[in-house]
Amino acid sequence: MFEWNNSYAIGIASIDAQHRTLFDLSAKLHQAMSAGQGKAAVGPILERLLQYTQAHFAHEERLMRIHDYPDFVAHKAQHDALTKQVADFSAKFKSGQGAITVQLLQFLKNWLVNHIKGTDMKYVPHLAAKAVA
Ligand code: FEO
């Protein structure tokens, strides 16, 4: 479900590497769920995915801010919305009120692909013109 392919590459090396890590962590979550692993195994993967997502968004937001990207506010709003959804889910999972499902993973996959290919791709000309690599 979370295999990387080159159509997801935006051409900025630091960001492509982080996006690949997000796919890898999501794939680990999928594997753990498919193998029927319990909360003790799945919880830390989910937590790592949340932390890495936050670190990735902070990296992108810093680049957009220091290079005066004009659509920064709208882009950050998407980041904040996803972070809240993943954090809420993680809290529910920890308290035993939520389970990892195929639907949840499909939502995550769709979000990642749509955000990278749509929203992230839009800043590429702006950042590339500032020699961001
Ligand atoms: Fe790569 Fe805007 O997240």
GROMACS .gro file of N, CA and C and ligand atoms in nm:
model
  402
    1MET      N    1   0.082  -0.121   0.000
    1MET     CA    2   0.000   0.000   0.000
    1MET      C    3   0.086   0.127   0.000
    2PHE      N    4   0.202   0.121   0.068
    2PHE     CA    5   0.284   0.241   0.082
    2PHE      C    6   0.417   0.233   0.006
    3GLU      N    7   0.415   0.163  -0.109
    3GLU     CA    8   0.539   0.157  -0.187
    3GLU      C    9   0.566   0.296  -0.247
    4TRP      N   10   0.690   0.337  -0.237
    4TRP     CA   11   0.731   0.465  -0.294
    4TRP      C   12   0.742   0.450  -0.445
    5ASN      N   13   0.702   0.551  -0.520
    5ASN     CA   14   0.738   0.552  -0.661
    5ASN      C   15   0.778   0.693  -0.700
    6ASN      N   16   0.848   0.704  -0.810
    6ASN     CA   17   0.911   0.831  -0.845
    6ASN      C   18   0.811   0.943  -0.879
    7SER      N   19   0.685   0.905  -0.900
    7SER     CA   20   0.588   1.012  -0.926
    7SER      C   21   0.565   1.095  -0.800
    8TYR      N   22   0.610   1.046  -0.684
    8TYR     CA   23   0.595   1.121  -0.559
    8TYR      C   24   0.712   1.216  -0.536
    9ALA      N   25   0.819   1.202  -0.614
    9ALA     CA   26   0.938   1.285  -0.592
    9ALA      C   27   0.911   1.428  -0.637
   10ILE      N   28   0.950   1.524  -0.553
   10ILE     CA   29   0.929   1.664  -0.591
   10ILE      C   30   1.058   1.729  -0.640
   11GLY      N   31   1.171   1.662  -0.619
   11GLY     CA   32   1.297   1.713  -0.674
   11GLY      C   33   1.379   1.796  -0.577
   12ILE      N   34   1.334   1.806  -0.451
   12ILE     CA   35   1.415   1.873  -0.347
   12ILE      C   36   1.460   1.761  -0.253
   13ALA      N   37   1.592   1.736  -0.250
   13ALA     CA   38   1.643   1.612  -0.191
   13ALA      C   39   1.604   1.594  -0.044
   14SER      N   40   1.617   1.700   0.037
   14SER     CA   41   1.590   1.683   0.181
   14SER      C   42   1.443   1.647   0.201
   15ILE      N   43   1.357   1.704   0.121
   15ILE     CA   44   1.213   1.678   0.139
   15ILE      C   45   1.175   1.542   0.082
   16ASP      N   46   1.231   1.505  -0.031
   16ASP     CA   47   1.203   1.371  -0.085
   16ASP      C   48   1.245   1.263   0.015
   17ALA      N   49   1.361   1.282   0.079
   17ALA     CA   50   1.408   1.182   0.176
   17ALA      C   51   1.310   1.172   0.293
   18GLN      N   52   1.259   1.285   0.338
   18GLN     CA   53   1.163   1.282   0.449
   18GLN      C   54   1.031   1.219   0.406
   19HIS      N   55   0.986   1.251   0.286
   19HIS     CA   56   0.862   1.188   0.237
   19HIS      C   57   0.877   1.037   0.228
   20ARG      N   58   0.993   0.993   0.184
   20ARG     CA   59   1.016   0.847   0.176
   20ARG      C   60   1.009   0.784   0.314
   21THR      N   61   1.065   0.853   0.412
   21THR     CA   62   1.059   0.800   0.549
   21THR      C   63   0.914   0.793   0.598
   22LEU      N   64   0.834   0.892   0.561
   22LEU     CA   65   0.691   0.887   0.600
   22LEU      C   66   0.623   0.765   0.537
   23PHE      N   67   0.657   0.736   0.412
   23PHE     CA   68   0.601   0.616   0.347
   23PHE      C   69   0.651   0.489   0.419
   24ASP      N   70   0.780   0.486   0.453
   24ASP     CA   71   0.836   0.368   0.520
   24ASP      C   72   0.769   0.343   0.655
   25LEU      N   73   0.751   0.450   0.732
   25LEU     CA   74   0.688   0.434   0.864
   25LEU      C   75   0.542   0.390   0.848
   26SER      N   76   0.475   0.444   0.748
   26SER     CA   77   0.335   0.404   0.723
   26SER      C   78   0.329   0.257   0.682
   27ALA      N   79   0.428   0.214   0.602
   27ALA     CA   80   0.432   0.073   0.560
   27ALA      C   81   0.455  -0.018   0.682
   28LYS      N   82   0.537   0.028   0.775
   28LYS     CA   83   0.560  -0.051   0.898
   28LYS      C   84   0.431  -0.064   0.979
   29LEU      N   85   0.356   0.044   0.981
   29LEU     CA   86   0.227   0.041   1.052
   29LEU      C   87   0.134  -0.059   0.984
   30HIS      N   88   0.131  -0.056   0.852
   30HIS     CA   89   0.047  -0.149   0.776
   30HIS      C   90   0.090  -0.293   0.803
   31GLN      N   91   0.221  -0.317   0.801
   31GLN     CA   92   0.271  -0.454   0.826
   31GLN      C   93   0.232  -0.502   0.965
   32ALA      N   94   0.249  -0.413   1.063
   32ALA     CA   95   0.217  -0.451   1.202
   32ALA      C   96   0.068  -0.483   1.215
   33MET      N   97  -0.016  -0.401   1.150
   33MET     CA   98  -0.159  -0.426   1.155
   33MET      C   99  -0.193  -0.558   1.086
   34SER      N  100  -0.135  -0.579   0.965
   34SER     CA  101  -0.165  -0.701   0.890
   34SER      C  102  -0.121  -0.826   0.965
   35ALA      N  103  -0.012  -0.814   1.040
   35ALA     CA  104   0.039  -0.930   1.114
   35ALA      C  105  -0.036  -0.949   1.245
   36GLY      N  106  -0.134  -0.862   1.271
   36GLY     CA  107  -0.213  -0.876   1.393
   36GLY      C  108  -0.134  -0.845   1.518
   37GLN      N  109  -0.031  -0.762   1.505
   37GLN     CA  110   0.050  -0.730   1.623
   37GLN      C  111  -0.029  -0.643   1.719
   38GLY      N  112  -0.001  -0.660   1.845
   38GLY     CA  113  -0.078  -0.591   1.948
   38GLY      C  114  -0.033  -0.448   1.971
   39LYS      N  115  -0.100  -0.389   2.069
   39LYS     CA  116  -0.079  -0.249   2.101
   39LYS      C  117   0.067  -0.219   2.135
   40ALA      N  118   0.134  -0.312   2.202
   40ALA     CA  119   0.272  -0.288   2.245
   40ALA      C  120   0.364  -0.270   2.126
   41ALA      N  121   0.333  -0.336   2.013
   41ALA     CA  122   0.416  -0.323   1.894
   41ALA      C  123   0.370  -0.206   1.807
   42VAL      N  124   0.239  -0.191   1.795
   42VAL     CA  125   0.184  -0.089   1.703
   42VAL      C  126   0.198   0.052   1.761
   43GLY      N  127   0.177   0.065   1.891
   43GLY     CA  128   0.180   0.197   1.956
   43GLY      C  129   0.307   0.275   1.927
   44PRO      N  130   0.427   0.217   1.947
   44PRO     CA  131   0.550   0.292   1.921
   44PRO      C  132   0.566   0.332   1.774
   45ILE      N  133   0.517   0.250   1.681
   45ILE     CA  134   0.527   0.285   1.538
   45ILE      C  135   0.438   0.406   1.510
   46LEU      N  136   0.319   0.403   1.566
   46LEU     CA  137   0.225   0.514   1.548
   46LEU      C  138   0.283   0.643   1.607
   47GLU      N  139   0.343   0.630   1.724
   47GLU     CA  140   0.403   0.747   1.790
   47GLU      C  141   0.518   0.803   1.707
   48ARG      N  142   0.598   0.713   1.652
   48ARG     CA  143   0.712   0.756   1.568
   48ARG      C  144   0.661   0.826   1.441
   49LEU      N  145   0.554   0.772   1.384
   49LEU     CA  146   0.496   0.834   1.265
   49LEU      C  147   0.446   0.975   1.297
   50LEU      N  148   0.382   0.991   1.411
   50LEU     CA  149   0.333   1.123   1.451
   50LEU      C  150   0.451   1.219   1.469
   51GLN      N  151   0.554   1.174   1.541
   51GLN     CA  152   0.669   1.262   1.566
   51GLN      C  153   0.741   1.298   1.436
   52TYR      N  154   0.755   1.199   1.348
   52TYR     CA  155   0.827   1.227   1.223
   52TYR      C  156   0.746   1.320   1.133
   53THR      N  157   0.614   1.302   1.134
   53THR     CA  158   0.528   1.391   1.056
   53THR      C  159   0.545   1.535   1.104
   54GLN      N  160   0.545   1.552   1.236
   54GLN     CA  161   0.561   1.687   1.292
   54GLN      C  162   0.697   1.746   1.255
   55ALA      N  163   0.802   1.662   1.260
   55ALA     CA  164   0.937   1.711   1.227
   55ALA      C  165   0.945   1.748   1.079
   56HIS      N  166   0.882   1.668   0.995
   56HIS     CA  167   0.883   1.697   0.851
   56HIS      C  168   0.808   1.828   0.822
   57PHE      N  169   0.691   1.843   0.882
   57PHE     CA  170   0.614   1.965   0.858
   57PHE      C  171   0.693   2.088   0.907
   58ALA      N  172   0.759   2.075   1.021
   58ALA     CA  173   0.837   2.187   1.074
   58ALA      C  174   0.950   2.224   0.978
   59HIS      N  175   1.013   2.124   0.919
   59HIS     CA  176   1.121   2.148   0.822
   59HIS      C  177   1.068   2.225   0.701
   60GLU      N  178   0.958   2.175   0.645
   60GLU     CA  179   0.899   2.241   0.528
   60GLU      C  180   0.854   2.383   0.561
   61GLU      N  181   0.792   2.398   0.676
   61GLU     CA  182   0.740   2.531   0.714
   61GLU      C  183   0.854   2.630   0.734
   62ARG      N  184   0.965   2.581   0.788
   62ARG     CA  185   1.081   2.670   0.806
   62ARG      C  186   1.132   2.716   0.669
   63LEU      N  187   1.142   2.622   0.574
   63LEU     CA  188   1.189   2.659   0.439
   63LEU      C  189   1.093   2.759   0.373
   64MET      N  190   0.963   2.733   0.386
   64MET     CA  191   0.865   2.822   0.323
   64MET      C  192   0.870   2.962   0.387
   65ARG      N  193   0.886   2.965   0.521
   65ARG     CA  194   0.888   3.094   0.592
   65ARG      C  195   1.011   3.175   0.556
   66ILE      N  196   1.128   3.111   0.562
   66ILE     CA  197   1.250   3.190   0.540
   66ILE      C  198   1.262   3.234   0.394
   67HIS      N  199   1.190   3.165   0.304
   67HIS     CA  200   1.196   3.204   0.163
   67HIS      C  201   1.068   3.276   0.118
   68ASP      N  202   0.989   3.321   0.215
   68ASP     CA  203   0.870   3.404   0.186
   68ASP      C  204   0.776   3.340   0.084
   69TYR      N  205   0.747   3.213   0.106
   69TYR     CA  206   0.653   3.145   0.015
   69TYR      C  207   0.513   3.206   0.031
   70PRO      N  208   0.452   3.254  -0.076
   70PRO     CA  209   0.325   3.328  -0.060
   70PRO      C  210   0.207   3.244  -0.011
   71ASP      N  211   0.205   3.112  -0.034
   71ASP     CA  212   0.092   3.030   0.011
   71ASP      C  213   0.121   2.959   0.143
   72PHE      N  214   0.213   3.016   0.220
   72PHE     CA  215   0.254   2.952   0.346
   72PHE      C  216   0.135   2.923   0.438
   73VAL      N  217   0.048   3.022   0.457
   73VAL     CA  218  -0.059   3.007   0.557
   73VAL      C  219  -0.153   2.891   0.521
   74ALA      N  220  -0.193   2.884   0.394
   74ALA     CA  221  -0.284   2.777   0.352
   74ALA      C  222  -0.214   2.641   0.362
   75HIS      N  223  -0.086   2.636   0.328
   75HIS     CA  224  -0.012   2.511   0.336
   75HIS      C  225  -0.002   2.465   0.482
   76LYS      N  226   0.032   2.558   0.570
   76LYS     CA  227   0.046   2.521   0.711
   76LYS      C  228  -0.087   2.474   0.768
   77ALA      N  229  -0.197   2.533   0.722
   77ALA     CA  230  -0.329   2.491   0.771
   77ALA      C  231  -0.354   2.343   0.740
   78GLN      N  232  -0.309   2.299   0.621
   78GLN     CA  233  -0.323   2.155   0.588
   78GLN      C  234  -0.238   2.071   0.683
   79HIS      N  235  -0.116   2.116   0.709
   79HIS     CA  236  -0.028   2.043   0.802
   79HIS      C  237  -0.094   2.032   0.941
   80ASP      N  238  -0.146   2.145   0.987
   80ASP     CA  239  -0.205   2.146   1.122
   80ASP      C  240  -0.325   2.051   1.129
   81ALA      N  241  -0.405   2.048   1.021
   81ALA     CA  242  -0.524   1.962   1.021
   81ALA      C  243  -0.483   1.815   1.028
   82LEU      N  244  -0.382   1.777   0.950
   82LEU     CA  245  -0.342   1.636   0.953
   82LEU      C  246  -0.277   1.601   1.086
   83THR      N  247  -0.192   1.690   1.137
   83THR     CA  248  -0.126   1.663   1.265
   83THR      C  249  -0.231   1.639   1.374
   84LYS      N  250  -0.336   1.721   1.373
   84LYS     CA  251  -0.440   1.705   1.474
   84LYS      C  252  -0.512   1.571   1.458
   85GLN      N  253  -0.539   1.533   1.333
   85GLN     CA  254  -0.608   1.406   1.311
   85GLN      C  255  -0.523   1.288   1.360
   86VAL      N  256  -0.393   1.292   1.326
   86VAL     CA  257  -0.306   1.180   1.366
   86VAL      C  258  -0.288   1.180   1.518
   87ALA      N  259  -0.272   1.299   1.577
   87ALA     CA  260  -0.255   1.307   1.723
   87ALA      C  261  -0.381   1.257   1.794
   88ASP      N  262  -0.499   1.296   1.744
   88ASP     CA  263  -0.624   1.250   1.805
   88ASP      C  264  -0.636   1.098   1.794
   89PHE      N  265  -0.600   1.047   1.676
   89PHE     CA  266  -0.610   0.903   1.658
   89PHE      C  267  -0.513   0.830   1.751
   90SER      N  268  -0.390   0.883   1.760
   90SER     CA  269  -0.289   0.820   1.844
   90SER      C  270  -0.335   0.818   1.990
   91ALA      N  271  -0.397   0.927   2.035
   91ALA     CA  272  -0.446   0.933   2.173
   91ALA      C  273  -0.556   0.829   2.194
   92LYS      N  274  -0.647   0.816   2.096
   92LYS     CA  275  -0.755   0.717   2.107
   92LYS      C  276  -0.699   0.576   2.109
   93PHE      N  277  -0.599   0.554   2.022
   93PHE     CA  278  -0.540   0.420   2.016
   93PHE      C  279  -0.476   0.385   2.150
   94LYS      N  280  -0.403   0.480   2.207
   94LYS     CA  281  -0.336   0.456   2.335
   94LYS      C  282  -0.436   0.425   2.446
   95SER      N  283  -0.552   0.491   2.439
   95SER     CA  284  -0.650   0.470   2.546
   95SER      C  285  -0.741   0.350   2.517
   96GLY      N  286  -0.713   0.280   2.407
   96GLY     CA  287  -0.791   0.160   2.377
   96GLY      C  288  -0.921   0.188   2.304
   97GLN      N  289  -0.942   0.314   2.260
   97GLN     CA  290  -1.071   0.348   2.194
   97GLN      C  291  -1.062   0.344   2.042
   98GLY      N  292  -0.944   0.319   1.988
   98GLY     CA  293  -0.931   0.320   1.842
   98GLY      C  294  -0.846   0.203   1.795
   99ALA      N  295  -0.872   0.158   1.675
   99ALA     CA  296  -0.794   0.048   1.618
   99ALA      C  297  -0.739   0.092   1.482
  100ILE      N  298  -0.625   0.038   1.445
  100ILE     CA  299  -0.570   0.063   1.312
  100ILE      C  300  -0.654  -0.019   1.214
  101THR      N  301  -0.708   0.046   1.114
  101THR     CA  302  -0.789  -0.026   1.015
  101THR      C  303  -0.735   0.004   0.875
  102VAL      N  304  -0.778  -0.079   0.780
  102VAL     CA  305  -0.739  -0.054   0.641
  102VAL      C  306  -0.791   0.082   0.596
  103GLN      N  307  -0.911   0.117   0.641
  103GLN     CA  308  -0.969   0.247   0.602
  103GLN      C  309  -0.883   0.363   0.653
  104LEU      N  310  -0.833   0.348   0.774
  104LEU     CA  311  -0.749   0.454   0.831
  104LEU      C  312  -0.619   0.466   0.751
  105LEU      N  313  -0.559   0.352   0.718
  105LEU     CA  314  -0.434   0.355   0.641
  105LEU      C  315  -0.458   0.408   0.501
  106GLN      N  316  -0.573   0.374   0.443
  106GLN     CA  317  -0.605   0.425   0.309
  106GLN      C  318  -0.622   0.577   0.313
  107PHE      N  319  -0.684   0.626   0.420
  107PHE     CA  320  -0.698   0.771   0.436
  107PHE      C  321  -0.559   0.836   0.443
  108LEU      N  322  -0.469   0.775   0.521
  108LEU     CA  323  -0.334   0.829   0.536
  108LEU      C  324  -0.260   0.829   0.402
  109LYS      N  325  -0.274   0.719   0.330
  109LYS     CA  326  -0.208   0.710   0.199
  109LYS      C  327  -0.262   0.818   0.104
  110ASN      N  328  -0.394   0.830   0.097
  110ASN     CA  329  -0.455   0.930   0.007
  110ASN      C  330  -0.410   1.070   0.047
  111TRP      N  331  -0.406   1.094   0.179
  111TRP     CA  332  -0.367   1.228   0.224
  111TRP      C  333  -0.223   1.256   0.181
  112LEU      N  334  -0.134   1.161   0.207
  112LEU     CA  335   0.008   1.182   0.172
  112LEU      C  336   0.026   1.207   0.023
  113VAL      N  337  -0.036   1.122  -0.057
  113VAL     CA  338  -0.019   1.133  -0.202
  113VAL      C  339  -0.078   1.265  -0.253
  114ASN      N  340  -0.200   1.298  -0.209
  114ASN     CA  341  -0.264   1.421  -0.256
  114ASN      C  342  -0.187   1.545  -0.211
  115HIS      N  343  -0.139   1.540  -0.087
  115HIS     CA  344  -0.067   1.657  -0.034
  115HIS      C  345   0.067   1.675  -0.105
  116ILE      N  346   0.140   1.565  -0.123
  116ILE     CA  347   0.271   1.575  -0.187
  116ILE      C  348   0.256   1.618  -0.333
  117LYS      N  349   0.166   1.550  -0.405
  117LYS     CA  350   0.155   1.577  -0.549
  117LYS      C  351   0.079   1.706  -0.578
  118GLY      N  352  -0.003   1.749  -0.485
  118GLY     CA  353  -0.079   1.871  -0.506
  118GLY      C  354  -0.013   1.989  -0.436
  119THR      N  355  -0.026   1.990  -0.303
  119THR     CA  356   0.015   2.107  -0.224
  119THR      C  357   0.166   2.125  -0.219
  120ASP      N  358   0.241   2.018  -0.190
  120ASP     CA  359   0.388   2.033  -0.181
  120ASP      C  360   0.447   2.073  -0.317
  121MET      N  361   0.396   2.009  -0.420
  121MET     CA  362   0.452   2.035  -0.554
  121MET      C  363   0.441   2.183  -0.592
  122LYS      N  364   0.342   2.252  -0.536
  122LYS     CA  365   0.321   2.394  -0.573
  122LYS      C  366   0.436   2.484  -0.527
  123TYR      N  367   0.505   2.446  -0.415
  123TYR     CA  368   0.612   2.536  -0.368
  123TYR      C  369   0.744   2.510  -0.441
  124VAL      N  370   0.750   2.404  -0.521
  124VAL     CA  371   0.878   2.368  -0.583
  124VAL      C  372   0.937   2.480  -0.669
  125PRO      N  373   0.859   2.542  -0.760
  125PRO     CA  374   0.922   2.649  -0.840
  125PRO      C  375   0.975   2.762  -0.753
  126HIS      N  376   0.900   2.797  -0.648
  126HIS     CA  377   0.942   2.907  -0.561
  126HIS      C  378   1.073   2.872  -0.487
  127LEU      N  379   1.077   2.752  -0.426
  127LEU     CA  380   1.197   2.714  -0.350
  127LEU      C  381   1.314   2.684  -0.442
  128ALA      N  382   1.286   2.624  -0.557
  128ALA     CA  383   1.395   2.594  -0.651
  128ALA      C  384   1.460   2.724  -0.700
  129ALA      N  385   1.378   2.828  -0.718
  129ALA     CA  386   1.431   2.957  -0.762
  129ALA      C  387   1.521   3.019  -0.655
  130LYS      N  388   1.504   2.974  -0.528
  130LYS     CA  389   1.589   3.023  -0.418
  130LYS      C  390   1.704   2.926  -0.392
  131ALA      N  391   1.724   2.831  -0.484
  131ALA     CA  392   1.834   2.734  -0.477
  131ALA      C  393   1.824   2.643  -0.355
  132VAL      N  394   1.700   2.613  -0.309
  132VAL     CA  395   1.682   2.516  -0.201
  132VAL      C  396   1.700   2.376  -0.259
  133ALA      N  397   1.782   2.294  -0.194
  133ALA     CA  398   1.806   2.158  -0.246
  133ALA      C  399   1.771   2.055  -0.143
  134FEO    FE1  400   0.557   1.740   0.270
  134FEO    FE2  401   0.357   1.982   0.310
  134FEO     O1  402   0.422   1.817   0.358
   0.00000   0.00000   0.00000
